[in-house]
Coordinates of C-alpha atoms in Angstrom, one line a residue:
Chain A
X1 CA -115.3 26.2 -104.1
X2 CA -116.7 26.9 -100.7
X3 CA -119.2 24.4 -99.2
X4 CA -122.4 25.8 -97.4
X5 CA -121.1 25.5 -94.0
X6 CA -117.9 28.2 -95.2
X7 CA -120.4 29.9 -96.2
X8 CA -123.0 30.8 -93.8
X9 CA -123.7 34.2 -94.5
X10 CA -124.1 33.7 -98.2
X11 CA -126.7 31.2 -97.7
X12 CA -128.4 32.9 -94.9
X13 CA -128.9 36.0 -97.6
X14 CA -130.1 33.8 -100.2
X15 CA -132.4 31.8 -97.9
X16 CA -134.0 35.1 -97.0
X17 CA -134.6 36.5 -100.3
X18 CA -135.3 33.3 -102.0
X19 CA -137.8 33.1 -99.2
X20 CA -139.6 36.3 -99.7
X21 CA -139.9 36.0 -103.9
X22 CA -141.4 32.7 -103.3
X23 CA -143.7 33.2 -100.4
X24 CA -144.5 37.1 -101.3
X25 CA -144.4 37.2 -104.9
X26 CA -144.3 33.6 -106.9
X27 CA -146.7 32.1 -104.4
X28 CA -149.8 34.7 -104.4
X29 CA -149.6 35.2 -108.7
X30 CA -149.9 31.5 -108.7
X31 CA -153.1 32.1 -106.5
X32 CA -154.3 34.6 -108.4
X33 CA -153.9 32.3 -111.3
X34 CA -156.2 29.7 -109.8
X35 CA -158.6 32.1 -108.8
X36 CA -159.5 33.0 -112.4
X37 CA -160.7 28.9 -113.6
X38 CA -162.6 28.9 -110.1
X39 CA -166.1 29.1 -109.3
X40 CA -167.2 32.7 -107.8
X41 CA -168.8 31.8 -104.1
X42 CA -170.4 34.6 -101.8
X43 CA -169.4 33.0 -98.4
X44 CA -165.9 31.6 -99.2
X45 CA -164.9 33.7 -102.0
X46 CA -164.0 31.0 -104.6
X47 CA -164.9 27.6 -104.4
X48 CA -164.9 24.5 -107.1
X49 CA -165.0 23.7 -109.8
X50 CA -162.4 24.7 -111.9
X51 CA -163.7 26.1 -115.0
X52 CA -163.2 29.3 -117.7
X53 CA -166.1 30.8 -116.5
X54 CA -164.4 34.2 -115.5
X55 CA -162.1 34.3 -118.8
X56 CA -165.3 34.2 -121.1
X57 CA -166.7 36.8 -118.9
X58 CA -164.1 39.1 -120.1
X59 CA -166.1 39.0 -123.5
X60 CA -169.1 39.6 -122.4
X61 CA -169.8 43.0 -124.4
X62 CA -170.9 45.1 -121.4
X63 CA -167.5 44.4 -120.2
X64 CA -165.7 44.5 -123.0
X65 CA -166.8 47.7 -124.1
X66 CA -165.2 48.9 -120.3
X67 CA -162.1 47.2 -121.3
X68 CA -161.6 48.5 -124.8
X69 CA -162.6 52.2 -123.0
X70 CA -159.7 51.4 -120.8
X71 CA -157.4 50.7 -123.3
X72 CA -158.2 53.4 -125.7
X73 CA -157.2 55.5 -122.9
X74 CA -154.4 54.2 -121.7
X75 CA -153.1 54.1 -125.6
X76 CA -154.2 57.8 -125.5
X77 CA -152.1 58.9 -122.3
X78 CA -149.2 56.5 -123.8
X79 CA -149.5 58.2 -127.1
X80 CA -149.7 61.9 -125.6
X81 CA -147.0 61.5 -123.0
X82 CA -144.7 60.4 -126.1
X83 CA -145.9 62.9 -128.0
X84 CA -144.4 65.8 -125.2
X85 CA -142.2 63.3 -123.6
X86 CA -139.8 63.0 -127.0
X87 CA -139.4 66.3 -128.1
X88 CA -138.8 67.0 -124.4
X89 CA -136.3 64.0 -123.8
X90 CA -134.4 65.6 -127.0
X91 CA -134.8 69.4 -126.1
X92 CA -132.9 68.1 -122.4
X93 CA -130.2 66.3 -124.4
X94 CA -128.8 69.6 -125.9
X95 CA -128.8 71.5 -122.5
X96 CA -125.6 72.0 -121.0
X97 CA -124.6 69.5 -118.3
X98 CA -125.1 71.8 -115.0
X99 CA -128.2 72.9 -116.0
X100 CA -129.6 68.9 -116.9
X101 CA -128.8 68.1 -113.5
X102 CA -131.3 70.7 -112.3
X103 CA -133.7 70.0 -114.7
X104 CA -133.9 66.4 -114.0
X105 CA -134.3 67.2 -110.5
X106 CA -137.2 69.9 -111.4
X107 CA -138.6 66.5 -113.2
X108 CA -138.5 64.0 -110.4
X109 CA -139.7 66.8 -107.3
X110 CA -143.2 65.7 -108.6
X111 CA -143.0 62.2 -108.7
X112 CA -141.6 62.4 -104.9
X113 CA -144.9 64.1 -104.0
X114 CA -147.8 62.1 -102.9
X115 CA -149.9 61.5 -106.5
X116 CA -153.3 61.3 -104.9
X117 CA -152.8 64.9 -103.6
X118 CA -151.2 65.9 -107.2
X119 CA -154.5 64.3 -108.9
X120 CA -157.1 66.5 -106.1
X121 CA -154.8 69.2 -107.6
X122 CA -155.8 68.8 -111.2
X123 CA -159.7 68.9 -110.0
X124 CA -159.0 72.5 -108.5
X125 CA -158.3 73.5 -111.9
X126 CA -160.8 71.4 -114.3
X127 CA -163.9 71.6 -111.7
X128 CA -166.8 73.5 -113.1
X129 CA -166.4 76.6 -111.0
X130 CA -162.6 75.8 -110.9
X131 CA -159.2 78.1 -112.2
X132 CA -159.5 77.3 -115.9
X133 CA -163.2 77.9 -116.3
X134 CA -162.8 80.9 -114.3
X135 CA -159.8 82.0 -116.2
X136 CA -161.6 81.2 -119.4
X137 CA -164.4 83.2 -118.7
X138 CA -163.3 86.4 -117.4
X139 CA -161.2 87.0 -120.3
X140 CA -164.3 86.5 -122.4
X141 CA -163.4 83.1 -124.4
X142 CA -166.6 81.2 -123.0
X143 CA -169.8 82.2 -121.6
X144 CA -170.9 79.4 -120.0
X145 CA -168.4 76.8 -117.9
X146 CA -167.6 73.8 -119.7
X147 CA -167.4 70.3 -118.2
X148 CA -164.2 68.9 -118.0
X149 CA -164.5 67.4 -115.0
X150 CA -165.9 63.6 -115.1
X151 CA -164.9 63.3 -118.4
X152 CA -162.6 61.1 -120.8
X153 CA -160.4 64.1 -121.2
X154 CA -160.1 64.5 -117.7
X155 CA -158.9 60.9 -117.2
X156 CA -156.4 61.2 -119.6
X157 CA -155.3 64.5 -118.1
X158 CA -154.7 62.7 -115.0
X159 CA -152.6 59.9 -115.9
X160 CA -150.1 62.2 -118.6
X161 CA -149.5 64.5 -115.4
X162 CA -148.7 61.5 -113.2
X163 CA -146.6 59.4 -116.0
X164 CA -145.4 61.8 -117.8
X165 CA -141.6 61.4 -115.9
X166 CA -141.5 57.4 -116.6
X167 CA -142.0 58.7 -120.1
X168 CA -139.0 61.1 -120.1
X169 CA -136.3 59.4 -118.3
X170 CA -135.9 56.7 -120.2
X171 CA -136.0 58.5 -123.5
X172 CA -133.8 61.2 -121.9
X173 CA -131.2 58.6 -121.4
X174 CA -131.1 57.1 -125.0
X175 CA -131.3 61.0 -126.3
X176 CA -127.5 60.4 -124.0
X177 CA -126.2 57.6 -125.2
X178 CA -126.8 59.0 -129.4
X179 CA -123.6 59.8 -130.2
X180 CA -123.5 62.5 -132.2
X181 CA -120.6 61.1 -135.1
X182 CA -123.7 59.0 -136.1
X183 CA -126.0 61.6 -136.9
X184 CA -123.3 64.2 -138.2
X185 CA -122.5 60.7 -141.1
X186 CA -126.0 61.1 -142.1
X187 CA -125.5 64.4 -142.6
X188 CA -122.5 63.8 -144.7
X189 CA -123.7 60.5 -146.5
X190 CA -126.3 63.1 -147.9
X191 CA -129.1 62.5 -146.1
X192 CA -131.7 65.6 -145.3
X193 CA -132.8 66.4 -141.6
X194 CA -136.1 64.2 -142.0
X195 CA -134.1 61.2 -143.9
X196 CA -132.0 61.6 -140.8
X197 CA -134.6 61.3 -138.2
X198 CA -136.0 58.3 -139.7
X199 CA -133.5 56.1 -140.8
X200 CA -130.8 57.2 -137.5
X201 CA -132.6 59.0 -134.5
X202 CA -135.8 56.6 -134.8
X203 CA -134.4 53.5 -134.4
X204 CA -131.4 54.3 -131.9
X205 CA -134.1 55.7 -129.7
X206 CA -136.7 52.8 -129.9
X207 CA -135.8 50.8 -127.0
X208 CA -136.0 54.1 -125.0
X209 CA -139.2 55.0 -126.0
X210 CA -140.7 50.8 -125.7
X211 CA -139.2 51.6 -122.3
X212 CA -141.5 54.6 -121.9
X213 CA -144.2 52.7 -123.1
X214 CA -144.4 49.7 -120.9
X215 CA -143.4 52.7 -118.0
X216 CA -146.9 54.4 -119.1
X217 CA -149.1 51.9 -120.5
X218 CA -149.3 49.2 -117.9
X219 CA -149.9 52.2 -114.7
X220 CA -152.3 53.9 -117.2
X221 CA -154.5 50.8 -116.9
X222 CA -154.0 50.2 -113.2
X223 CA -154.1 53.2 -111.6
X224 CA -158.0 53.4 -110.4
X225 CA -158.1 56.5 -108.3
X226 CA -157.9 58.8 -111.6
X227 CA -160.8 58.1 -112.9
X228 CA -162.1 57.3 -109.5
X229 CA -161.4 61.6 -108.6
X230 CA -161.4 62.7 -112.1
X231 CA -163.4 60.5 -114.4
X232 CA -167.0 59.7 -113.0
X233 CA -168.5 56.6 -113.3
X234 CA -168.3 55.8 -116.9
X235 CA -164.4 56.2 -117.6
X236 CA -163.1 53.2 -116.0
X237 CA -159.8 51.6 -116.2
X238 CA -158.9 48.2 -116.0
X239 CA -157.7 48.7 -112.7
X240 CA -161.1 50.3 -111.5
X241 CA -162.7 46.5 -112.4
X242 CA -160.5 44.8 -110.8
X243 CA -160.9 46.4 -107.7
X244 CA -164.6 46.2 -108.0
X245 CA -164.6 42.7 -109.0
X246 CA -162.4 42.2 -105.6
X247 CA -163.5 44.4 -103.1
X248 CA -167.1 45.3 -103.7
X249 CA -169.0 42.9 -106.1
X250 CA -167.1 40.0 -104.7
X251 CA -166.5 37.7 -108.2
X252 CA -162.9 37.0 -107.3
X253 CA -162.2 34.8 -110.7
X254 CA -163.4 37.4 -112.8
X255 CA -161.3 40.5 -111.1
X256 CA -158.3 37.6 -111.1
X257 CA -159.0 37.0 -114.9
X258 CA -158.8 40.9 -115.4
X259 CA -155.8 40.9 -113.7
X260 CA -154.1 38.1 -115.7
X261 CA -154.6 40.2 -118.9
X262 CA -152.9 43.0 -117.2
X263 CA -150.0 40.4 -116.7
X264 CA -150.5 39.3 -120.3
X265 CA -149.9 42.5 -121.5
X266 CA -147.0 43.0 -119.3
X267 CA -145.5 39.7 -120.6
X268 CA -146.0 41.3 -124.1
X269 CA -144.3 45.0 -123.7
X270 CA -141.4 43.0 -122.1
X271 CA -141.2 41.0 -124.8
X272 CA -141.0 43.7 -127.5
X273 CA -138.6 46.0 -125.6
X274 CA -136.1 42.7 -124.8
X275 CA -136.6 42.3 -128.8
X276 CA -136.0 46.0 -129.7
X277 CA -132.5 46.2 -127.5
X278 CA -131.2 42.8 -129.4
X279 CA -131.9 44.1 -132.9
X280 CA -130.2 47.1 -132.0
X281 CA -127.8 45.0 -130.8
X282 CA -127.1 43.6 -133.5
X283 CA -126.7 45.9 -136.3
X284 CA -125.4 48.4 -133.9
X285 CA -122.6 46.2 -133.6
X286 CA -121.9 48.1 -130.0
Chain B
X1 CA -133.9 74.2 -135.5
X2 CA -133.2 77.7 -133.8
X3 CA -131.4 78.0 -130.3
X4 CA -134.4 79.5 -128.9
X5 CA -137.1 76.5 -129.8
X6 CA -136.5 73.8 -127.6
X7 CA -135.8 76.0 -124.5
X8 CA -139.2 77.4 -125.2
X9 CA -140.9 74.2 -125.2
X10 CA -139.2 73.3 -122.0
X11 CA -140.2 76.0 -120.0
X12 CA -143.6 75.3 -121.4
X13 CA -143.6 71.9 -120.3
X14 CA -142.7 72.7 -116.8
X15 CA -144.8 75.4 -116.5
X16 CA -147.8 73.0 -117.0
X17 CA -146.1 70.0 -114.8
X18 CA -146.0 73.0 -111.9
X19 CA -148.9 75.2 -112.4
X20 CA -150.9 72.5 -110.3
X21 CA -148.6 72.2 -107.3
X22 CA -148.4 75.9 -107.0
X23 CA -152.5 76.6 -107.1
X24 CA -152.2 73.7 -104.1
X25 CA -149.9 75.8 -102.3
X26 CA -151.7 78.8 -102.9
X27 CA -154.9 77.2 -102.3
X28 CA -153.3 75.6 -99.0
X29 CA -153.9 79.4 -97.6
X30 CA -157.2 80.4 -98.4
X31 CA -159.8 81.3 -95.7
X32 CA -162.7 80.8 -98.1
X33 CA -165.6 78.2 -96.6
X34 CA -165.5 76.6 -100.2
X35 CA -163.1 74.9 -102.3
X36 CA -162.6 77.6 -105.6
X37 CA -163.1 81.4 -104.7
X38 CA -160.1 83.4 -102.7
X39 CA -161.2 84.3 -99.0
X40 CA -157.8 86.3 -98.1
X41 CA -155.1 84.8 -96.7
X42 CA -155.1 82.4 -93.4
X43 CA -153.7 79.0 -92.0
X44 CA -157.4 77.9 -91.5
X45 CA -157.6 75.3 -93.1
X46 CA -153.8 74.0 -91.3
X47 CA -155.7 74.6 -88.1
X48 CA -158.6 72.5 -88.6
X49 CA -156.3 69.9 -90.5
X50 CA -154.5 69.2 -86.9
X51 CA -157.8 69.3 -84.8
X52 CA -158.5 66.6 -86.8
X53 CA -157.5 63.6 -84.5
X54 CA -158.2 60.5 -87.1
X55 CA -156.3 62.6 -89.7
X56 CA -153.5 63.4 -87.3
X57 CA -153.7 59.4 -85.8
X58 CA -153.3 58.5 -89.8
X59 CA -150.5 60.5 -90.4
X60 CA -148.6 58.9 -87.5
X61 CA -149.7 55.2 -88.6
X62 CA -148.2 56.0 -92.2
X63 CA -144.9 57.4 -90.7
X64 CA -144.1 54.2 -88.9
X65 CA -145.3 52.1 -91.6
X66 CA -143.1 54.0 -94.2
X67 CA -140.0 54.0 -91.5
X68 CA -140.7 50.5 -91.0
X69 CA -141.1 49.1 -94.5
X70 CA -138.2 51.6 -95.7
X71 CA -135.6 49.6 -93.5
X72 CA -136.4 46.3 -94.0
X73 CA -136.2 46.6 -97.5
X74 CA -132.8 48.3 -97.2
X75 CA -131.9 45.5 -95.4
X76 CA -133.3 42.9 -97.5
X77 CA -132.5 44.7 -100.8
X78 CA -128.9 45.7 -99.7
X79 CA -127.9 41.9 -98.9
X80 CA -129.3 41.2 -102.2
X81 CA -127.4 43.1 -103.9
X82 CA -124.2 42.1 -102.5
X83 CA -125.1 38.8 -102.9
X84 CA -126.2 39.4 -106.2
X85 CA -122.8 41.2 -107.2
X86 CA -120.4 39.0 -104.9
X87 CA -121.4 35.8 -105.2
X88 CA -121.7 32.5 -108.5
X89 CA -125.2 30.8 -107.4
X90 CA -127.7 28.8 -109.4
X91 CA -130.9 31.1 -110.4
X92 CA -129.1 34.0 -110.3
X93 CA -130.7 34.8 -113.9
X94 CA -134.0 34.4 -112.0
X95 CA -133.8 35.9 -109.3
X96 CA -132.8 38.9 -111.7
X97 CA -135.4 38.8 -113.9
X98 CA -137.7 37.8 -110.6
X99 CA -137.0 41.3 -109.2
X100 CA -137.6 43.1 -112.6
X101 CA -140.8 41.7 -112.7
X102 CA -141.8 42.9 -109.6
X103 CA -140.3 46.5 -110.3
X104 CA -142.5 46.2 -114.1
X105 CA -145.7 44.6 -112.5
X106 CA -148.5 46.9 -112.5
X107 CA -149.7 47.6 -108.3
X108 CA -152.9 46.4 -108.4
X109 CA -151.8 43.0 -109.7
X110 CA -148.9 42.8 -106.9
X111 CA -152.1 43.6 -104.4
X112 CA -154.8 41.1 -105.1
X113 CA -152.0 38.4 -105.2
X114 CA -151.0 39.6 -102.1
X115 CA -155.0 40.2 -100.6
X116 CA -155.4 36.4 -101.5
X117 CA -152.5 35.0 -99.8
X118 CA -153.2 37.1 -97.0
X119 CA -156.7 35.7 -96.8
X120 CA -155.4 32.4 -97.4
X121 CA -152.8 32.3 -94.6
X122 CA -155.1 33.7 -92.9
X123 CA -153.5 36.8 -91.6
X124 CA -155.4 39.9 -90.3
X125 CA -155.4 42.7 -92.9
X126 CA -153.4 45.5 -90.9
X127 CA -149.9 46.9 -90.0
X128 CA -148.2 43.5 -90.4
X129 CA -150.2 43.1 -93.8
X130 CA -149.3 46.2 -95.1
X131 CA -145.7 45.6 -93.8
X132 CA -145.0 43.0 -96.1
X133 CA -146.6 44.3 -99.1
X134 CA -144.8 47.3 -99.0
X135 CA -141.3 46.2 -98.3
X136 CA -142.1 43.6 -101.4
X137 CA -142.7 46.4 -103.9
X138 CA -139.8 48.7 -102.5
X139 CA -137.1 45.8 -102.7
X140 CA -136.1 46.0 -106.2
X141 CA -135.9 49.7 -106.2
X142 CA -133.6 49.2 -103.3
X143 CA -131.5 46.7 -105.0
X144 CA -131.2 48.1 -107.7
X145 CA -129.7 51.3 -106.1
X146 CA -127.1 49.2 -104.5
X147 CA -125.6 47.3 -107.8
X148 CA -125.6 50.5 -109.4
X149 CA -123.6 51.8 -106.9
X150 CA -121.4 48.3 -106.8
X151 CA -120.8 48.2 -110.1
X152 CA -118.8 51.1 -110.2
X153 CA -116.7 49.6 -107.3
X154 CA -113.1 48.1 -107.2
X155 CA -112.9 45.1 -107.2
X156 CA -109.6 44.9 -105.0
X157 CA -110.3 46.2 -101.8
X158 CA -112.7 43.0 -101.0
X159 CA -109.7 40.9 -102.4
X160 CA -107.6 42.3 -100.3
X161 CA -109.3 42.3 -97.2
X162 CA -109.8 38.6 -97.3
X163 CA -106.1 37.8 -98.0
X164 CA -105.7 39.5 -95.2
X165 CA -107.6 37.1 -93.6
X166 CA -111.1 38.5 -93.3
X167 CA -113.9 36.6 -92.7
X168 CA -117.3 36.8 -95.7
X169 CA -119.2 38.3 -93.0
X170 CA -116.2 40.7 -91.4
X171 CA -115.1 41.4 -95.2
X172 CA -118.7 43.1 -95.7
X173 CA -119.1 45.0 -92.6
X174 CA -116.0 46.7 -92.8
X175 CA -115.3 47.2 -96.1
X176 CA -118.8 46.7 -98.4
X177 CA -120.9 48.4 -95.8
X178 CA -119.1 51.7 -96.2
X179 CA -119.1 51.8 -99.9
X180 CA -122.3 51.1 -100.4
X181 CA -123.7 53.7 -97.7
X182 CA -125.0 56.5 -99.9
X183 CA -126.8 53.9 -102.1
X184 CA -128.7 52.3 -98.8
X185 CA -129.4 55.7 -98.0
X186 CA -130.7 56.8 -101.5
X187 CA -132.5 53.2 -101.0
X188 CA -133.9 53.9 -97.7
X189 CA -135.5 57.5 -98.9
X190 CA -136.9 56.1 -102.3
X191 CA -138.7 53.1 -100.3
X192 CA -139.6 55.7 -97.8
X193 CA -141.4 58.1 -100.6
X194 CA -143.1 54.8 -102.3
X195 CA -144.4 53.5 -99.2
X196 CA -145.6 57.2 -98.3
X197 CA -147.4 57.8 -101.4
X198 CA -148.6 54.1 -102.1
X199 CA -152.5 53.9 -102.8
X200 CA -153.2 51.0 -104.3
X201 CA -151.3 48.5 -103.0
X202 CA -152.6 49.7 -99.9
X203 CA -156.1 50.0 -100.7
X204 CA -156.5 46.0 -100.8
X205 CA -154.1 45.2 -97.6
X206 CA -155.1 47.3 -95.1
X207 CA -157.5 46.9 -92.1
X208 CA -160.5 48.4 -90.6
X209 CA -157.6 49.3 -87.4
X210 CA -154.7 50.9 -89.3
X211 CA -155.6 53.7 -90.9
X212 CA -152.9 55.0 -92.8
X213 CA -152.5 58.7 -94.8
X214 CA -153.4 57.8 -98.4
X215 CA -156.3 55.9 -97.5
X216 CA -157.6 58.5 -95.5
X217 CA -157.0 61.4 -98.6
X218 CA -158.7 58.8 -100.6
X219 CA -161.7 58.8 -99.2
X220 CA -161.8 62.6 -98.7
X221 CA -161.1 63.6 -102.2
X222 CA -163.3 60.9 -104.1
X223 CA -166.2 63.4 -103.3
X224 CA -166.0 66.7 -104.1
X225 CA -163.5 69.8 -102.7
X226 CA -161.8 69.2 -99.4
X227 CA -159.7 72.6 -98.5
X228 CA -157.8 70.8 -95.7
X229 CA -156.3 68.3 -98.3
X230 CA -154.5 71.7 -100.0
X231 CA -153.1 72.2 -97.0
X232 CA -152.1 68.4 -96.1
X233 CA -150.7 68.3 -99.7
X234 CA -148.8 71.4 -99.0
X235 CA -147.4 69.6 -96.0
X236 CA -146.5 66.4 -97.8
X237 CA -144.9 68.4 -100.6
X238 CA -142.4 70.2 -98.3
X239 CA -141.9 67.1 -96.6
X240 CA -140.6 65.5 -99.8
X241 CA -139.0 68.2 -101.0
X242 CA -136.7 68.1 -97.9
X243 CA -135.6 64.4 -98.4
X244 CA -135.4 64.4 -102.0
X245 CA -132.8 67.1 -101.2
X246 CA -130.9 65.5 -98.4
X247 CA -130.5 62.4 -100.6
X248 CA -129.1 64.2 -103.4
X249 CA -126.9 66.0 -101.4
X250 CA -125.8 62.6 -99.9
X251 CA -125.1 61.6 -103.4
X252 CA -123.3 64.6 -104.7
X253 CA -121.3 64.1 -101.4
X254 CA -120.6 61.0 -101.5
X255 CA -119.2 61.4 -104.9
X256 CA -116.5 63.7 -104.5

């Protein structure tokens, strides 16, 4: 083995990076962390003692309603970005392989382009007086606009048309790896096209879509300028009260607690799609 | 399931993923006073976009900062990777799984850790500020550009170039470096974009004195219809478009 001194550029490197994780990343969670069993103060931010104060806040129903909002639509953009994202992920499977390439570029153009200017986009077209409205009213459908801006639906508009790509990739690249031996021996073994699906195709393509999942979920609760441009005040995310709790009401520990079960759920997701790849592992035998 | 079904449902699909990019561009050109009806066609709102000296002063301000933060996390991210591929070290599982984290981690959770220490250090929220927070959420993406790319390397050349007597440090410059060169350029551009389009990472670190693009759309778009964004967006989309294109030509390039 080398010693340090033969080595000087290998620890230089590791110095550095070692150096930024800690002081950039490990450092400030673990202040976030003690922020949340502090005491909320209005001239120094936080202050002692250390209690649960913020963490109990979190069940306070005027707050938990927000949350549960939050979540129900997040769960709701995860769910509907799955729903197109699949059939999608499949459809791009069976495309010959020129043509994928271009596709996949035609996929990612959008997530190079600045998403605050692709979200103003989607109020053009849901605005009262906007394109659809319009569009829906000269050829007679409605007679009167309807809201659909500031609205749940909106929100959840919003995040599918920014996520939906972190749903498809991953997905796309599972749909990739099926080999197709597998599902022509479930056709052979006797088993019918739904059989098929469910015992073969499901399971082979779960870690792509828990993938997609954390890809979607976790953004779908952080990203607060959706509902912030799209949403009105009353369809919050998680995200939106955290940066409330930070940057206007000032009550640090609860915005850090808020944060934490953001983290939590993180954890969680990771968890489930380290779990999913093992098992498939497994009886994969691959 | 007939031949004709899924490419249906594709085109589909990408018709609604583009339908609002292209009433942008469209919209980009309108001489109408207000945001919805068509006033003919004009680069009004372009005009008043670049009489606009905070906008234009912004603009600059996020250019640097994405220049800036783009290389030093090629740097960083690039001798991480090699590090991370060449050499046997204790934590290497961590420092892994360290950088996944940080790639999973929902933004806003990365920026009020970061707003605290910031605070706590007690550094002045602004260029520096944002600096470090950016290049910190770009690094994995940038390393992990750079193992993908050294993972499909062989494993001889570096072998061969230190029986031959080649220092660590001469063995990478002249042998590594130019391997890996399409992946720190792919790296570069993708920190580039991220940096460029970050919102809420930046909403927390920034200062009252650096103004930077997103910020500045922010505030513009949270109330109501602002035609010069179309036309700002427009900009920024052909902007992208452009580097997406020269990476993946320096890609498919690089491949053959």
């Amino acid at each position: 083995m080398h010693s340090v001194m033969q080595q000087p550029f290998k620890t230089a490197v590791l110095i550095l990076v070692w150096g930024w994780l800690l002081f950039l990343v490990f450092v400030p969670n673990l202040l976030v962390v003690g922020a949340s069993v502090m005491t909320r103060d209005p001239a120094t931010f936080l202050s002692l003692p250390l209690n649960l104060d913020a963490y109990r806040q979190l069940f306070d129903p005027l707050y938990l309603e927000v949350f549960l909002h939050s979540l129900y639509m997040a769960a709701m953009t995860t769910l509907v970005c799955l729903l197109i994202g699949y059939p999608f992920a499949w459809a791009l499977s069976k495309v010959g392989k020129q043509r994928q390439l271009v596709l996949i570029f035609l996929l990612i153009v959008p997530f190079w382009t600045n998403s605050l200017v692709r979200t103003y986009a989607l109020k053009l077209i849901l605005a009262t007086n906007g394109l659809l409205n319009s569009a829906l009213m000269s050829i007679g459908l409605i007679d009167e606009p309807l809201q659909l801006l500031y609205t749940e639906g909106a929100v959840i508009i919003g995040l599918v048309y920014l996520l939906l790509p972190f749903m498809i990739l991953p997905l796309y690249s599972v749909f990739e790896d099926l080999r197709q031996e597998l599902l022509l021996a479930s056709h052979d073994l006797g088993a019918g096209r739904l059989s098929t699906f469910i015992h073969v195709i499901v399971p082979l393509t779960l870690p792509g879509v828990l993938a997609g999942v954390m890809l979607v979920l976790l953004p779908a609760m952080g990203l607060f300028f959706v509902p912030d441009i799209l949403g009105g005040s009353r369809n919050l995310l998680v995200g939106n009260v955290i940066k409330n709790q930070f940057l206007d009401a000032r009550n640090w520990p609860f915005g850090a607690a808020a944060s934490i079960v953001l983290t939590v759920t993180m954890a969680f997701l990771m968890f489930a799609h380290r779990l999913s790849k093992r098992r498939l592992g497994e009886e994969g035998g691959s | 399931m007939s031949r004709w079904l899924p490419r249906i449902y594709l085109t589909l699909v990408y018709i609604l993923i583009y339908v609002p990019i292209v009433v942008l561009v469209v919209f980009s050109f309108n001489e109408s006073r207000t945001g919805y009806s068509w006033g003919g066609l004009g680069l009004r709102w372009y005009e008043s976009l670049f009489d606009n000296r905070a906008m234009v002063g912004a603009m600059w301000n996020s250019l640097w900062l994405a220049l800036s933060a783009a290389t030093v996390s090629t740097v960083i991210g690039a001798l991480t990777a090699l590090a991370l591929h060449r050499y046997r070290f204790r934590g290497k599982k961590l420092l892994n799984g360290m950088l996944f984290v940080v790639m999973m981690s929902p933004e806003i959770v990365l920026a009020i850790s970061l707003l605290a220490l910031f605070l706590l250090v007690g550094l002045q929220l602004g260029y520096v500020s944002l600096l470090l927070a950016h290049v910190t959420f770009c690094l994995p993406f940038v390393v992990i550009t750079v193992m993908a790319r050294l993972s499909g390397f062989d494993e001889s050349l570096p072998e061969a170039a230190r029986d031959l007597g080649a220092s660590d440090f001469t063995m990478t410059r002249t042998v590594l470096i130019p391997v890996i060169m399409p992946a720190l350029l792919a790296g570069w551009l993708l920190g580039f974009t991220l940096s460029l389009d970050d919102v809420v990472v930046s909403t927390f670190v920034s200062g009252p004195g650096y103004e930077i693009l997103p910020l500045r759309i922010y505030s513009m778009v949270r109330v109501g219809l602002k035609p010069e964004v179309n036309a700002l967006g427009t900009l920024l989309l052909v902007f992208s478009l452009v580097m997406l294109m020269l990476s993946q030509w320096i890609l498919i390039r690089s491949k053959r």
